[in-house]
mmCIF file with all atom_site columns, C-alpha atoms in Angstrom:
data_model
loop_
_atom_site.group_PDB
_atom_site.id
_atom_site.type_symbol
_atom_site.label_atom_id
_atom_site.label_alt_id
_atom_site.label_comp_id
_atom_site.label_asym_id
_atom_site.label_entity_id
_atom_site.label_seq_id
_atom_site.pdbx_PDB_ins_code
_atom_site.Cartn_x
_atom_site.Cartn_y
_atom_site.Cartn_z
_atom_site.occupancy
_atom_site.B_iso_or_equiv
_atom_site.pdbx_formal_charge
_atom_site.auth_seq_id
_atom_site.auth_comp_id
_atom_site.auth_asym_id
_atom_site.auth_atom_id
_atom_site.pdbx_PDB_model_num
ATOM 1   C CA . MET A 1 1   ? 28.374 -47.000 -73.974 1.00 94.00 ? 305 MET A CA 1
ATOM 2   C CA . LYS A 1 2   ? 26.025 -44.189 -74.969 1.00 97.00 ? 306 LYS A CA 1
ATOM 3   C CA . LEU A 1 3   ? 25.385 -40.499 -74.123 1.00 97.00 ? 307 LEU A CA 1
ATOM 4   C CA . LEU A 1 4   ? 21.681 -40.417 -73.179 1.00 98.00 ? 308 LEU A CA 1
ATOM 5   C CA . VAL A 1 5   ? 20.282 -36.942 -73.685 1.00 98.00 ? 309 VAL A CA 1
ATOM 6   C CA . PHE A 1 6   ? 16.899 -35.906 -72.550 1.00 98.00 ? 310 PHE A CA 1
ATOM 7   C CA . VAL A 1 7   ? 15.389 -32.527 -73.087 1.00 95.00 ? 311 VAL A CA 1
ATOM 8   C CA . LEU A 1 8   ? 12.429 -32.271 -70.622 1.00 95.00 ? 312 LEU A CA 1
ATOM 9   C CA . ASN A 1 9   ? 10.028 -29.540 -71.693 1.00 90.00 ? 313 ASN A CA 1
ATOM 10  C CA . ASN A 1 10  ? 8.109  -29.394 -68.511 1.00 89.00 ? 314 ASN A CA 1
ATOM 11  C CA . GLU A 1 11  ? 10.399 -28.696 -65.444 1.00 91.00 ? 315 GLU A CA 1
ATOM 12  C CA . GLU A 1 12  ? 7.472  -29.935 -63.071 1.00 92.00 ? 316 GLU A CA 1
ATOM 13  C CA . PHE A 1 13  ? 8.432  -33.536 -63.907 1.00 95.00 ? 317 PHE A CA 1
ATOM 14  C CA . LEU A 1 14  ? 12.098 -33.272 -63.283 1.00 96.00 ? 318 LEU A CA 1
ATOM 15  C CA . GLU A 1 15  ? 11.994 -34.867 -59.642 1.00 97.00 ? 319 GLU A CA 1
ATOM 16  C CA . GLU A 1 16  ? 9.800  -37.953 -61.032 1.00 97.00 ? 320 GLU A CA 1
ATOM 17  C CA . VAL A 1 17  ? 12.318 -38.092 -64.117 1.00 97.00 ? 321 VAL A CA 1
ATOM 18  C CA . LEU A 1 18  ? 15.465 -38.413 -61.945 1.00 97.00 ? 322 LEU A CA 1
ATOM 19  C CA . GLU A 1 19  ? 13.447 -41.134 -59.884 1.00 97.00 ? 323 GLU A CA 1
ATOM 20  C CA . ALA A 1 20  ? 12.954 -42.997 -62.984 1.00 97.00 ? 324 ALA A CA 1
ATOM 21  C CA . TYR A 1 21  ? 16.567 -42.721 -64.048 1.00 97.00 ? 325 TYR A CA 1
ATOM 22  C CA . VAL A 1 22  ? 17.523 -44.260 -60.669 1.00 96.00 ? 326 VAL A CA 1
ATOM 23  C CA . GLU A 1 23  ? 14.968 -46.999 -60.941 1.00 97.00 ? 327 GLU A CA 1
ATOM 24  C CA . ALA A 1 24  ? 16.361 -47.875 -64.269 1.00 97.00 ? 328 ALA A CA 1
ATOM 25  C CA . GLY A 1 25  ? 19.882 -48.115 -63.012 1.00 94.00 ? 329 GLY A CA 1
ATOM 26  C CA . VAL A 1 26  ? 21.381 -44.620 -64.081 1.00 94.00 ? 330 VAL A CA 1
ATOM 27  C CA . THR A 1 27  ? 23.696 -43.711 -61.486 1.00 86.00 ? 331 THR A CA 1
ATOM 28  C CA . GLY A 1 28  ? 24.759 -40.304 -62.429 1.00 92.00 ? 332 GLY A CA 1
ATOM 29  C CA . ALA A 1 29  ? 23.615 -37.529 -64.610 1.00 96.00 ? 333 ALA A CA 1
ATOM 30  C CA . THR A 1 30  ? 24.180 -33.738 -65.324 1.00 97.00 ? 334 THR A CA 1
ATOM 31  C CA . ILE A 1 31  ? 21.161 -31.389 -65.443 1.00 98.00 ? 335 ILE A CA 1
ATOM 32  C CA . LEU A 1 32  ? 21.319 -28.206 -67.459 1.00 97.00 ? 336 LEU A CA 1
ATOM 33  C CA . ASP A 1 33  ? 18.857 -25.329 -67.612 1.00 94.00 ? 337 ASP A CA 1
ATOM 34  C CA . SER A 1 34  ? 18.144 -24.817 -71.360 1.00 91.00 ? 338 SER A CA 1
ATOM 35  C CA . GLU A 1 35  ? 15.987 -22.772 -73.654 1.00 82.00 ? 339 GLU A CA 1
ATOM 36  C CA . GLY A 1 36  ? 14.382 -23.865 -76.870 1.00 77.00 ? 340 GLY A CA 1
ATOM 37  C CA . MET A 1 37  ? 15.236 -22.031 -80.204 1.00 69.00 ? 341 MET A CA 1
ATOM 38  C CA . GLY A 1 38  ? 11.804 -20.936 -80.809 1.00 64.00 ? 342 GLY A CA 1
ATOM 39  C CA . ARG A 1 39  ? 11.499 -19.178 -77.595 1.00 60.00 ? 343 ARG A CA 1
ATOM 40  C CA . PHE A 1 40  ? 14.853 -17.394 -78.021 1.00 60.00 ? 344 PHE A CA 1
ATOM 41  C CA . LEU A 1 41  ? 13.924 -16.226 -81.402 1.00 64.00 ? 345 LEU A CA 1
ATOM 42  C CA . ALA A 1 42  ? 10.492 -15.291 -80.395 1.00 58.00 ? 346 ALA A CA 1
ATOM 43  C CA . TYR A 1 43  ? 11.479 -13.151 -77.364 1.00 56.00 ? 347 TYR A CA 1
ATOM 44  C CA . GLU A 1 44  ? 15.056 -11.945 -78.017 1.00 57.00 ? 348 GLU A CA 1
ATOM 45  C CA . VAL A 1 45  ? 15.403 -11.357 -81.851 1.00 54.00 ? 349 VAL A CA 1
ATOM 46  C CA . PRO A 1 46  ? 12.933 -8.590  -82.870 1.00 59.00 ? 350 PRO A CA 1
ATOM 47  C CA . LEU A 1 47  ? 12.731 -9.969  -86.416 1.00 57.00 ? 351 LEU A CA 1
ATOM 48  C CA . PHE A 1 48  ? 10.973 -13.007 -85.147 1.00 52.00 ? 352 PHE A CA 1
ATOM 49  C CA . ALA A 1 49  ? 8.736  -11.355 -82.589 1.00 54.00 ? 353 ALA A CA 1
ATOM 50  C CA . GLY A 1 50  ? 5.569  -12.853 -84.460 1.00 57.00 ? 354 GLY A CA 1
ATOM 51  C CA . PHE A 1 51  ? 6.514  -16.200 -83.296 1.00 55.00 ? 355 PHE A CA 1
ATOM 52  C CA . LYS A 1 52  ? 5.191  -15.309 -79.782 1.00 51.00 ? 356 LYS A CA 1
ATOM 53  C CA . GLU A 1 53  ? 1.723  -16.284 -80.972 1.00 54.00 ? 357 GLU A CA 1
ATOM 54  C CA . PHE A 1 54  ? 3.130  -19.668 -81.695 1.00 52.00 ? 358 PHE A CA 1
ATOM 55  C CA . MET A 1 55  ? 4.640  -20.016 -78.375 1.00 50.00 ? 359 MET A CA 1
ATOM 56  C CA . LYS A 1 56  ? 1.549  -19.623 -76.377 1.00 50.00 ? 360 LYS A CA 1
ATOM 57  C CA . GLY A 1 57  ? 1.104  -22.690 -73.914 1.00 49.00 ? 361 GLY A CA 1
ATOM 58  C CA . ASN A 1 58  ? 4.670  -23.796 -74.470 1.00 55.00 ? 362 ASN A CA 1
ATOM 59  C CA . LYS A 1 59  ? 7.123  -23.670 -71.389 1.00 57.00 ? 363 LYS A CA 1
ATOM 60  C CA . PRO A 1 60  ? 9.738  -21.080 -72.005 1.00 66.00 ? 364 PRO A CA 1
ATOM 61  C CA . TYR A 1 61  ? 12.505 -23.106 -70.434 1.00 80.00 ? 365 TYR A CA 1
ATOM 62  C CA . ASN A 1 62  ? 13.346 -26.767 -70.088 1.00 90.00 ? 366 ASN A CA 1
ATOM 63  C CA . LYS A 1 63  ? 15.869 -29.154 -68.557 1.00 95.00 ? 367 LYS A CA 1
ATOM 64  C CA . THR A 1 64  ? 18.629 -31.027 -70.319 1.00 97.00 ? 368 THR A CA 1
ATOM 65  C CA . ILE A 1 65  ? 19.693 -34.330 -68.703 1.00 98.00 ? 369 ILE A CA 1
ATOM 66  C CA . LEU A 1 66  ? 22.975 -35.784 -69.848 1.00 98.00 ? 370 LEU A CA 1
ATOM 67  C CA . SER A 1 67  ? 24.030 -39.308 -68.665 1.00 97.00 ? 371 SER A CA 1
ATOM 68  C CA . VAL A 1 68  ? 26.691 -41.752 -69.846 1.00 96.00 ? 372 VAL A CA 1
ATOM 69  C CA . VAL A 1 69  ? 25.020 -45.075 -69.833 1.00 95.00 ? 373 VAL A CA 1
ATOM 70  C CA . ARG A 1 70  ? 26.951 -48.368 -70.286 1.00 92.00 ? 374 ARG A CA 1
ATOM 71  C CA . ASP A 1 71  ? 24.229 -50.737 -71.226 1.00 92.00 ? 375 ASP A CA 1
ATOM 72  C CA . ASP A 1 72  ? 21.499 -50.474 -73.802 1.00 94.00 ? 376 ASP A CA 1
ATOM 73  C CA . ALA A 1 73  ? 18.938 -52.236 -71.719 1.00 96.00 ? 377 ALA A CA 1
ATOM 74  C CA . VAL A 1 74  ? 19.258 -49.184 -69.249 1.00 96.00 ? 378 VAL A CA 1
ATOM 75  C CA . VAL A 1 75  ? 18.532 -46.883 -72.184 1.00 96.00 ? 379 VAL A CA 1
ATOM 76  C CA . LYS A 1 76  ? 15.261 -48.904 -72.850 1.00 97.00 ? 380 LYS A CA 1
ATOM 77  C CA . GLU A 1 77  ? 14.254 -49.087 -69.196 1.00 97.00 ? 381 GLU A CA 1
ATOM 78  C CA . VAL A 1 78  ? 14.670 -45.292 -68.919 1.00 97.00 ? 382 VAL A CA 1
ATOM 79  C CA . ARG A 1 79  ? 12.580 -44.748 -72.003 1.00 96.00 ? 383 ARG A CA 1
ATOM 80  C CA . SER A 1 80  ? 9.860  -47.030 -70.819 1.00 97.00 ? 384 SER A CA 1
ATOM 81  C CA . LEU A 1 81  ? 9.687  -45.218 -67.471 1.00 97.00 ? 385 LEU A CA 1
ATOM 82  C CA . ILE A 1 82  ? 9.901  -41.645 -68.737 1.00 97.00 ? 386 ILE A CA 1
ATOM 83  C CA . ASP A 1 83  ? 7.543  -42.058 -71.768 1.00 96.00 ? 387 ASP A CA 1
ATOM 84  C CA . PRO A 1 84  ? 4.151  -42.290 -69.821 1.00 95.00 ? 388 PRO A CA 1
ATOM 85  C CA . LEU A 1 85  ? 5.516  -40.111 -67.131 1.00 95.00 ? 389 LEU A CA 1
ATOM 86  C CA . VAL A 1 86  ? 5.663  -36.949 -69.409 1.00 94.00 ? 390 VAL A CA 1
ATOM 87  C CA . GLY A 1 87  ? 2.564  -37.747 -71.502 1.00 92.00 ? 391 GLY A CA 1
ATOM 88  C CA . GLY A 1 88  ? 4.276  -39.683 -74.335 1.00 94.00 ? 392 GLY A CA 1
ATOM 89  C CA . LEU A 1 89  ? 7.554  -38.571 -76.189 1.00 92.00 ? 393 LEU A CA 1
ATOM 90  C CA . ASP A 1 90  ? 5.771  -38.930 -79.344 1.00 93.00 ? 394 ASP A CA 1
ATOM 91  C CA . ASN A 1 91  ? 3.413  -36.009 -78.398 1.00 89.00 ? 395 ASN A CA 1
ATOM 92  C CA . PRO A 1 92  ? 4.623  -32.711 -79.221 1.00 83.00 ? 396 PRO A CA 1
ATOM 93  C CA . GLY A 1 93  ? 5.841  -30.483 -76.351 1.00 81.00 ? 397 GLY A CA 1
ATOM 94  C CA . THR A 1 94  ? 6.671  -33.338 -73.972 1.00 89.00 ? 398 THR A CA 1
ATOM 95  C CA . GLY A 1 95  ? 10.462 -33.444 -74.710 1.00 91.00 ? 399 GLY A CA 1
ATOM 96  C CA . ILE A 1 96  ? 13.030 -35.195 -76.919 1.00 93.00 ? 400 ILE A CA 1
ATOM 97  C CA . MET A 1 97  ? 15.328 -38.244 -76.015 1.00 97.00 ? 401 MET A CA 1
ATOM 98  C CA . PHE A 1 98  ? 18.261 -39.649 -78.002 1.00 97.00 ? 402 PHE A CA 1
ATOM 99  C CA . THR A 1 99  ? 21.464 -41.169 -77.569 1.00 98.00 ? 403 THR A CA 1
ATOM 100 C CA . ILE A 1 100 ? 24.885 -40.712 -79.061 1.00 97.00 ? 404 ILE A CA 1
ATOM 101 C CA . PRO A 1 101 ? 27.580 -43.321 -79.151 1.00 97.00 ? 405 PRO A CA 1
ATOM 102 C CA . VAL A 1 102 ? 30.425 -42.677 -76.771 1.00 96.00 ? 406 VAL A CA 1
ATOM 103 C CA . ASP A 1 103 ? 33.795 -44.044 -78.055 1.00 95.00 ? 407 ASP A CA 1
ATOM 104 C CA . TRP A 1 104 ? 35.835 -43.011 -74.988 1.00 94.00 ? 408 TRP A CA 1
ATOM 105 C CA . VAL A 1 105 ? 35.302 -41.714 -71.428 1.00 91.00 ? 409 VAL A CA 1
ATOM 106 C CA . SER A 1 106 ? 37.416 -41.026 -68.363 1.00 91.00 ? 410 SER A CA 1
ATOM 107 C CA . GLY A 1 107 ? 36.220 -40.082 -65.012 1.00 88.00 ? 411 GLY A CA 1
ATOM 108 C CA . LEU A 1 108 ? 33.389 -42.602 -64.583 1.00 83.00 ? 412 LEU A CA 1
ATOM 109 C CA . VAL A 1 109 ? 32.941 -44.451 -61.384 1.00 75.00 ? 413 VAL A CA 1
ATOM 110 C CA . PRO A 1 110 ? 33.797 -48.210 -62.101 1.00 72.00 ? 414 PRO A CA 1
ATOM 111 C CA . GLU A 1 111 ? 30.772 -50.424 -62.170 1.00 69.00 ? 415 GLU A CA 1
ATOM 112 C CA . ASP A 1 112 ? 31.848 -52.188 -59.113 1.00 61.00 ? 416 ASP A CA 1
ATOM 113 C CA . GLU A 1 113 ? 32.079 -49.132 -56.954 1.00 60.00 ? 417 GLU A CA 1
ATOM 114 C CA . GLU A 1 114 ? 28.593 -47.804 -57.922 1.00 59.00 ? 418 GLU A CA 1
ATOM 115 C CA . VAL A 1 115 ? 26.046 -47.457 -55.110 1.00 51.00 ? 419 VAL A CA 1
#
């Protein structure tokens, strides 16, 4: 199992991203409002106010989507659906996606009960 983490920089794509998760077989996810470090420093820490120039055009807030995924094939499918949707994850400003190994989990719906 893996924890799939996706920081979506453009909130306008959230609905389509979640539809892609469902299409790939992800049955549950937690969506968090999040904010990048650069935006926080530029707007909240006076010492770094000069960073505001570098922030032009960037979205101030983003969404972080967390999901425990049982199968590596599902992770690959999510990436293949999300990548073109957001304009290519290799391009700056689109988002970041990664996985973390999950050694133990409790509270997941058993696979035979998933809808």
